Amino acid sequence: MKKILFWILFPFVIPQAIKIKKSAVRLNGPTGEKSGVFKKPGGRLFKITGLGDSIIAGIGASNSEKTLTPLISSKFKQKRSFETSWTILGKNGIKIYQIMPEFSEKLKKSKPDLIIISAGINDVTGLCRTKKFKNHIKKIKEFAKNELDSPYIAFSGIPEIKNFPLMPFPLGHVLNLRVKILDNIIKKEISTYPKGIYIPLNLKINKNKFSKDGYHPSEDGYNDYADHALKYILKTVSKD
């Protein structure tokens, strides 16, 4: 039903979409390193890799250490008896089908114990077909199993685009129909991966937690995002 309704309504919001695309503020990525270590004497090393779109790349933050992957790594270290390393494999604007061609070799080198994935919002705005979206999530799972010795995968849900300050009515609400469809695919697909973690993002986000582009998190937003994600990660990841 959501799929049919989306395609009925979408032609009416195309002018809004074109206007937003032309006028949107473009932010640079953060400065700083793309990898690091949070040391803990006596703790074994637990490797965390962030994989995916602009949320992983940290658009909206000034420095890479204030982005999602290192924030989760730091907070995880405080909750577990592990030393943590973090690696950022993120690219602004990347779509689900581009992730493995772009990052598979680097992912092999990072040898993660946990992969944090953010993907889908660009597939919403890029009108990715649901079958294609599902198939490329399957490819990520297969790669993790066959090439990476089945690490944990924490797959973030897709945030409700209607709540983004940048998105006017009715464009945001129409696109949000597509968000719900792709988000449900993520939830179902990650549930079939033995060490999969789904991080729901169907929560209202304070507009003050967005960066000046009205689309990406601010540094406070990334910190809240990391706290939220960590709750779900800690429920699943072993203490051993």
mmCIF file of C-alpha atoms in Angstrom:
data_model
loop_
_atom_site.group_PDB
_atom_site.id
_atom_site.type_symbol
_atom_site.label_atom_id
_atom_site.label_comp_id
_atom_site.label_asym_id
_atom_site.label_seq_id
_atom_site.Cartn_x
_atom_site.Cartn_y
_atom_site.Cartn_z
ATOM 1 C CA MET A 1 0.000 0.000 0.000
ATOM 2 C CA LYS A 2 2.806 2.434 0.916
ATOM 3 C CA LYS A 3 4.554 1.644 -2.371
ATOM 4 C CA ILE A 4 1.445 2.388 -4.448
ATOM 5 C CA LEU A 5 0.690 5.572 -2.499
ATOM 6 C CA PHE A 6 4.262 6.789 -2.933
ATOM 7 C CA TRP A 7 4.206 6.437 -6.716
ATOM 8 C CA ILE A 8 0.802 8.121 -6.908
ATOM 9 C CA LEU A 9 1.946 11.133 -4.871
ATOM 10 C CA PHE A 10 5.559 11.478 -6.004
ATOM 11 C CA PRO A 11 4.906 13.334 -9.297
ATOM 12 C CA PHE A 12 3.208 16.125 -7.319
ATOM 13 C CA VAL A 13 6.304 16.808 -5.168
ATOM 14 C CA ILE A 14 8.921 16.708 -7.944
ATOM 15 C CA PRO A 15 9.028 20.549 -8.204
ATOM 16 C CA GLN A 16 9.765 20.764 -4.457
ATOM 17 C CA ALA A 17 12.482 18.120 -4.785
ATOM 18 C CA ILE A 18 14.184 20.010 -7.622
ATOM 19 C CA LYS A 19 14.065 23.267 -5.664
ATOM 20 C CA ILE A 20 15.561 21.672 -2.546
ATOM 21 C CA LYS A 21 18.344 20.025 -4.538
ATOM 22 C CA LYS A 22 19.347 23.360 -6.061
ATOM 23 C CA SER A 23 19.241 25.395 -2.843
ATOM 24 C CA ALA A 24 20.566 22.909 -0.254
ATOM 25 C CA VAL A 25 23.670 23.874 1.748
ATOM 26 C CA ARG A 26 26.659 21.630 0.928
ATOM 27 C CA LEU A 27 28.889 20.750 3.868
ATOM 28 C CA ASN A 28 32.455 19.477 3.762
ATOM 29 C CA GLY A 29 33.466 16.331 5.573
ATOM 30 C CA PRO A 30 35.267 16.441 8.929
ATOM 31 C CA THR A 31 39.006 16.882 9.294
ATOM 32 C CA GLY A 32 41.171 14.311 11.040
ATOM 33 C CA GLU A 33 42.134 10.670 10.759
ATOM 34 C CA LYS A 34 39.909 7.892 9.430
ATOM 35 C CA SER A 35 41.073 5.388 12.022
ATOM 36 C CA GLY A 36 42.312 5.286 15.584
ATOM 37 C CA VAL A 37 42.534 3.360 18.858
ATOM 38 C CA PHE A 38 41.049 3.898 22.306
ATOM 39 C CA LYS A 39 43.449 2.097 24.616
ATOM 40 C CA LYS A 40 42.519 0.144 27.711
ATOM 41 C CA PRO A 41 45.382 -1.557 29.599
ATOM 42 C CA GLY A 42 44.848 -5.297 29.761
ATOM 43 C CA GLY A 43 41.853 -5.271 27.449
ATOM 44 C CA ARG A 44 41.789 -7.319 24.268
ATOM 45 C CA LEU A 45 41.407 -5.417 21.012
ATOM 46 C CA PHE A 46 37.888 -5.123 19.591
ATOM 47 C CA LYS A 47 37.791 -3.704 16.065
ATOM 48 C CA ILE A 48 34.876 -1.508 14.980
ATOM 49 C CA THR A 49 34.387 -0.357 11.387
ATOM 50 C CA GLY A 50 31.774 2.135 10.229
ATOM 51 C CA LEU A 51 30.535 1.466 6.696
ATOM 52 C CA GLY A 52 28.233 3.438 4.448
ATOM 53 C CA ASP A 53 26.928 6.902 3.732
ATOM 54 C CA SER A 54 27.359 10.479 4.970
ATOM 55 C CA ILE A 55 26.439 9.509 8.539
ATOM 56 C CA ILE A 56 29.509 7.263 8.642
ATOM 57 C CA ALA A 57 31.593 9.862 6.777
ATOM 58 C CA GLY A 58 30.591 12.353 9.477
ATOM 59 C CA ILE A 59 29.136 15.169 7.397
ATOM 60 C CA GLY A 60 28.094 17.878 9.847
ATOM 61 C CA ALA A 61 30.943 17.270 12.325
ATOM 62 C CA SER A 62 34.131 19.332 12.454
ATOM 63 C CA ASN A 63 36.506 16.495 13.349
ATOM 64 C CA SER A 64 36.425 12.771 12.627
ATOM 65 C CA GLU A 65 36.638 11.864 16.331
ATOM 66 C CA LYS A 66 33.245 13.564 16.808
ATOM 67 C CA THR A 67 31.554 11.281 14.273
ATOM 68 C CA LEU A 68 29.513 8.131 14.818
ATOM 69 C CA THR A 69 32.090 5.327 14.580
ATOM 70 C CA PRO A 70 34.724 6.684 16.996
ATOM 71 C CA LEU A 71 32.013 7.894 19.376
ATOM 72 C CA ILE A 72 30.512 4.411 19.544
ATOM 73 C CA SER A 73 34.013 2.926 19.905
ATOM 74 C CA SER A 74 34.843 5.214 22.820
ATOM 75 C CA LYS A 75 31.548 4.560 24.587
ATOM 76 C CA PHE A 76 31.819 0.808 23.941
ATOM 77 C CA LYS A 77 35.269 0.741 25.533
ATOM 78 C CA GLN A 78 33.842 2.346 28.668
ATOM 79 C CA LYS A 79 31.125 -0.316 28.940
ATOM 80 C CA ARG A 80 33.217 -3.374 28.085
ATOM 81 C CA SER A 81 36.670 -4.589 29.109
ATOM 82 C CA PHE A 82 37.997 -4.067 25.575
ATOM 83 C CA GLU A 83 40.494 -1.802 23.923
ATOM 84 C CA THR A 84 38.777 -0.559 20.763
ATOM 85 C CA SER A 85 40.040 0.411 17.341
ATOM 86 C CA TRP A 86 37.860 2.273 14.866
ATOM 87 C CA THR A 87 37.900 2.694 11.106
ATOM 88 C CA ILE A 88 35.687 4.972 9.018
ATOM 89 C CA LEU A 89 34.669 3.699 5.573
ATOM 90 C CA GLY A 90 32.063 6.255 4.594
ATOM 91 C CA LYS A 91 31.224 8.356 1.559
ATOM 92 C CA ASN A 92 28.733 11.169 1.180
ATOM 93 C CA GLY A 93 25.928 10.291 -1.255
ATOM 94 C CA ILE A 94 26.788 6.602 -1.584
ATOM 95 C CA LYS A 95 23.983 4.182 -2.407
ATOM 96 C CA ILE A 96 23.597 0.593 -1.238
ATOM 97 C CA TYR A 97 24.808 -0.955 -4.504
ATOM 98 C CA GLN A 98 28.000 1.148 -4.426
ATOM 99 C CA ILE A 99 29.149 0.182 -0.941
ATOM 100 C CA MET A 100 30.877 -3.134 -1.645
ATOM 101 C CA PRO A 101 32.618 -2.048 -4.883
ATOM 102 C CA GLU A 102 33.884 1.030 -3.040
ATOM 103 C CA PHE A 103 34.951 -0.495 0.263
ATOM 104 C CA SER A 104 35.281 -4.307 0.081
ATOM 105 C CA GLU A 105 39.091 -4.356 -0.012
ATOM 106 C CA LYS A 106 39.424 -1.826 2.811
ATOM 107 C CA LEU A 107 36.851 -3.770 4.788
ATOM 108 C CA LYS A 108 38.953 -6.921 4.445
ATOM 109 C CA LYS A 109 41.997 -5.040 5.725
ATOM 110 C CA SER A 110 40.158 -3.632 8.735
ATOM 111 C CA LYS A 111 39.145 -7.166 9.881
ATOM 112 C CA PRO A 112 36.302 -5.872 12.064
ATOM 113 C CA ASP A 113 34.643 -7.560 15.011
ATOM 114 C CA LEU A 114 31.702 -5.201 14.533
ATOM 115 C CA ILE A 115 30.512 -3.370 11.413
ATOM 116 C CA ILE A 116 28.227 -0.385 11.913
ATOM 117 C CA ILE A 117 26.286 0.300 8.712
ATOM 118 C CA SER A 118 24.367 3.410 7.731
ATOM 119 C CA ALA A 119 22.734 3.243 4.313
ATOM 120 C CA GLY A 120 19.395 3.815 2.661
ATOM 121 C CA ILE A 121 18.598 7.517 2.729
ATOM 122 C CA ASN A 122 20.304 8.046 -0.642
ATOM 123 C CA ASP A 123 18.383 5.061 -1.976
ATOM 124 C CA VAL A 124 15.169 6.728 -0.817
ATOM 125 C CA THR A 125 15.939 9.974 -2.626
ATOM 126 C CA GLY A 126 17.481 8.079 -5.560
ATOM 127 C CA LEU A 127 14.343 5.930 -5.963
ATOM 128 C CA CYS A 128 16.196 2.621 -5.675
ATOM 129 C CA ARG A 129 14.023 -0.389 -6.500
ATOM 130 C CA THR A 130 13.120 -2.464 -3.454
ATOM 131 C CA LYS A 131 14.387 -5.713 -4.991
ATOM 132 C CA LYS A 132 17.753 -4.130 -5.797
ATOM 133 C CA PHE A 133 17.999 -2.680 -2.293
ATOM 134 C CA LYS A 134 17.272 -6.061 -0.711
ATOM 135 C CA ASN A 135 19.727 -7.915 -2.959
ATOM 136 C CA HIS A 136 22.604 -5.616 -2.064
ATOM 137 C CA ILE A 137 21.978 -6.021 1.657
ATOM 138 C CA LYS A 138 22.171 -9.771 1.036
ATOM 139 C CA LYS A 139 25.520 -9.254 -0.718
ATOM 140 C CA ILE A 140 26.878 -7.384 2.299
ATOM 141 C CA LYS A 141 25.787 -10.229 4.586
ATOM 142 C CA GLU A 142 27.344 -12.840 2.295
ATOM 143 C CA PHE A 143 30.610 -10.896 2.148
ATOM 144 C CA ALA A 144 30.695 -10.608 5.936
ATOM 145 C CA LYS A 145 30.132 -14.341 6.308
ATOM 146 C CA ASN A 146 32.507 -15.536 3.599
ATOM 147 C CA GLU A 147 35.304 -12.961 3.722
ATOM 148 C CA LEU A 148 35.248 -11.541 7.262
ATOM 149 C CA ASP A 149 34.478 -14.557 9.473
ATOM 150 C CA SER A 150 30.963 -13.343 10.374
ATOM 151 C CA PRO A 151 31.498 -10.217 12.488
ATOM 152 C CA TYR A 152 28.616 -8.522 14.252
ATOM 153 C CA ILE A 153 26.684 -6.198 11.950
ATOM 154 C CA ALA A 154 24.776 -3.289 13.479
ATOM 155 C CA PHE A 155 22.613 -1.897 10.681
ATOM 156 C CA SER A 156 21.068 1.479 11.373
ATOM 157 C CA GLY A 157 17.489 2.028 10.370
ATOM 158 C CA ILE A 158 16.692 4.929 8.059
ATOM 159 C CA PRO A 159 15.770 8.163 9.862
ATOM 160 C CA GLU A 160 12.352 9.621 9.176
ATOM 161 C CA ILE A 161 13.089 12.180 6.489
ATOM 162 C CA LYS A 162 9.877 14.075 7.200
ATOM 163 C CA ASN A 163 11.504 15.292 10.445
ATOM 164 C CA PHE A 164 14.521 16.835 8.695
ATOM 165 C CA PRO A 165 14.409 20.660 8.915
ATOM 166 C CA LEU A 166 15.404 20.832 5.235
ATOM 167 C CA MET A 167 12.353 18.884 4.087
ATOM 168 C CA PRO A 168 9.180 20.902 3.402
ATOM 169 C CA PHE A 169 5.655 19.522 3.447
ATOM 170 C CA PRO A 170 4.512 17.525 1.526
ATOM 171 C CA LEU A 171 7.862 16.386 0.060
ATOM 172 C CA GLY A 172 9.177 15.055 3.371
ATOM 173 C CA HIS A 173 6.007 13.110 4.088
ATOM 174 C CA VAL A 174 5.897 11.567 0.612
ATOM 175 C CA LEU A 175 9.554 10.497 0.776
ATOM 176 C CA ASN A 176 8.908 9.129 4.244
ATOM 177 C CA LEU A 177 6.634 6.510 2.700
ATOM 178 C CA ARG A 178 9.707 5.233 0.874
ATOM 179 C CA VAL A 179 11.754 5.415 4.082
ATOM 180 C CA LYS A 180 9.303 3.050 5.764
ATOM 181 C CA ILE A 181 9.501 0.557 2.894
ATOM 182 C CA LEU A 182 13.309 0.390 2.738
ATOM 183 C CA ASP A 183 13.668 0.505 6.517
ATOM 184 C CA ASN A 184 11.441 -2.545 6.808
ATOM 185 C CA ILE A 185 13.693 -4.366 4.324
ATOM 186 C CA ILE A 186 16.739 -3.557 6.472
ATOM 187 C CA LYS A 187 14.977 -4.832 9.592
ATOM 188 C CA LYS A 188 13.927 -8.107 7.949
ATOM 189 C CA GLU A 189 17.268 -8.766 6.251
ATOM 190 C CA ILE A 190 19.431 -8.078 9.290
ATOM 191 C CA SER A 191 17.205 -10.357 11.396
ATOM 192 C CA THR A 192 18.343 -13.318 9.261
ATOM 193 C CA TYR A 193 22.039 -12.645 9.924
ATOM 194 C CA PRO A 194 23.144 -14.647 13.013
ATOM 195 C CA LYS A 195 25.009 -11.720 14.592
ATOM 196 C CA GLY A 196 22.803 -8.974 13.213
ATOM 197 C CA ILE A 197 21.636 -5.918 15.144
ATOM 198 C CA TYR A 198 18.895 -3.616 13.898
ATOM 199 C CA ILE A 199 19.033 -0.056 15.257
ATOM 200 C CA PRO A 200 15.604 1.578 14.871
ATOM 201 C CA LEU A 201 15.561 5.293 14.122
ATOM 202 C CA ASN A 202 11.825 5.938 14.193
ATOM 203 C CA LEU A 203 12.285 8.551 16.893
ATOM 204 C CA LYS A 204 11.638 12.278 16.800
ATOM 205 C CA ILE A 205 14.875 14.228 16.570
ATOM 206 C CA ASN A 206 15.209 17.689 18.080
ATOM 207 C CA LYS A 207 15.814 20.185 15.286
ATOM 208 C CA ASN A 208 18.693 21.618 17.326
ATOM 209 C CA LYS A 209 20.507 18.314 16.811
ATOM 210 C CA PHE A 210 20.866 18.952 13.064
ATOM 211 C CA SER A 211 23.759 20.723 11.366
ATOM 212 C CA LYS A 212 23.221 23.945 9.456
ATOM 213 C CA ASP A 213 22.237 22.096 6.280
ATOM 214 C CA GLY A 214 19.105 20.786 8.000
ATOM 215 C CA TYR A 215 19.887 17.286 6.762
ATOM 216 C CA HIS A 216 22.852 15.856 8.688
ATOM 217 C CA PRO A 217 23.380 15.582 12.458
ATOM 218 C CA SER A 218 25.267 18.232 14.392
ATOM 219 C CA GLU A 219 28.053 17.085 16.713
ATOM 220 C CA ASP A 220 25.513 16.861 19.553
ATOM 221 C CA GLY A 221 23.302 14.886 17.189
ATOM 222 C CA TYR A 222 26.093 12.397 16.480
ATOM 223 C CA ASN A 223 26.693 11.974 20.201
ATOM 224 C CA ASP A 224 23.005 11.233 20.825
ATOM 225 C CA TYR A 225 22.980 8.897 17.814
ATOM 226 C CA ALA A 226 25.962 6.994 19.272
ATOM 227 C CA ASP A 227 24.271 6.670 22.683
ATOM 228 C CA HIS A 228 21.113 5.357 21.025
ATOM 229 C CA ALA A 229 22.988 2.850 18.843
ATOM 230 C CA LEU A 230 25.120 1.620 21.730
ATOM 231 C CA LYS A 231 22.040 0.465 23.664
ATOM 232 C CA TYR A 232 21.231 -2.018 20.906
ATOM 233 C CA ILE A 233 24.838 -3.057 20.346
ATOM 234 C CA LEU A 234 25.421 -3.851 24.025
ATOM 235 C CA LYS A 235 22.342 -6.103 24.121
ATOM 236 C CA THR A 236 23.907 -8.387 21.515
ATOM 237 C CA VAL A 237 27.694 -8.151 21.591
ATOM 238 C CA SER A 238 29.280 -10.651 23.953
ATOM 239 C CA LYS A 239 31.092 -9.458 27.067
ATOM 240 C CA ASP A 240 33.817 -12.093 26.594
#
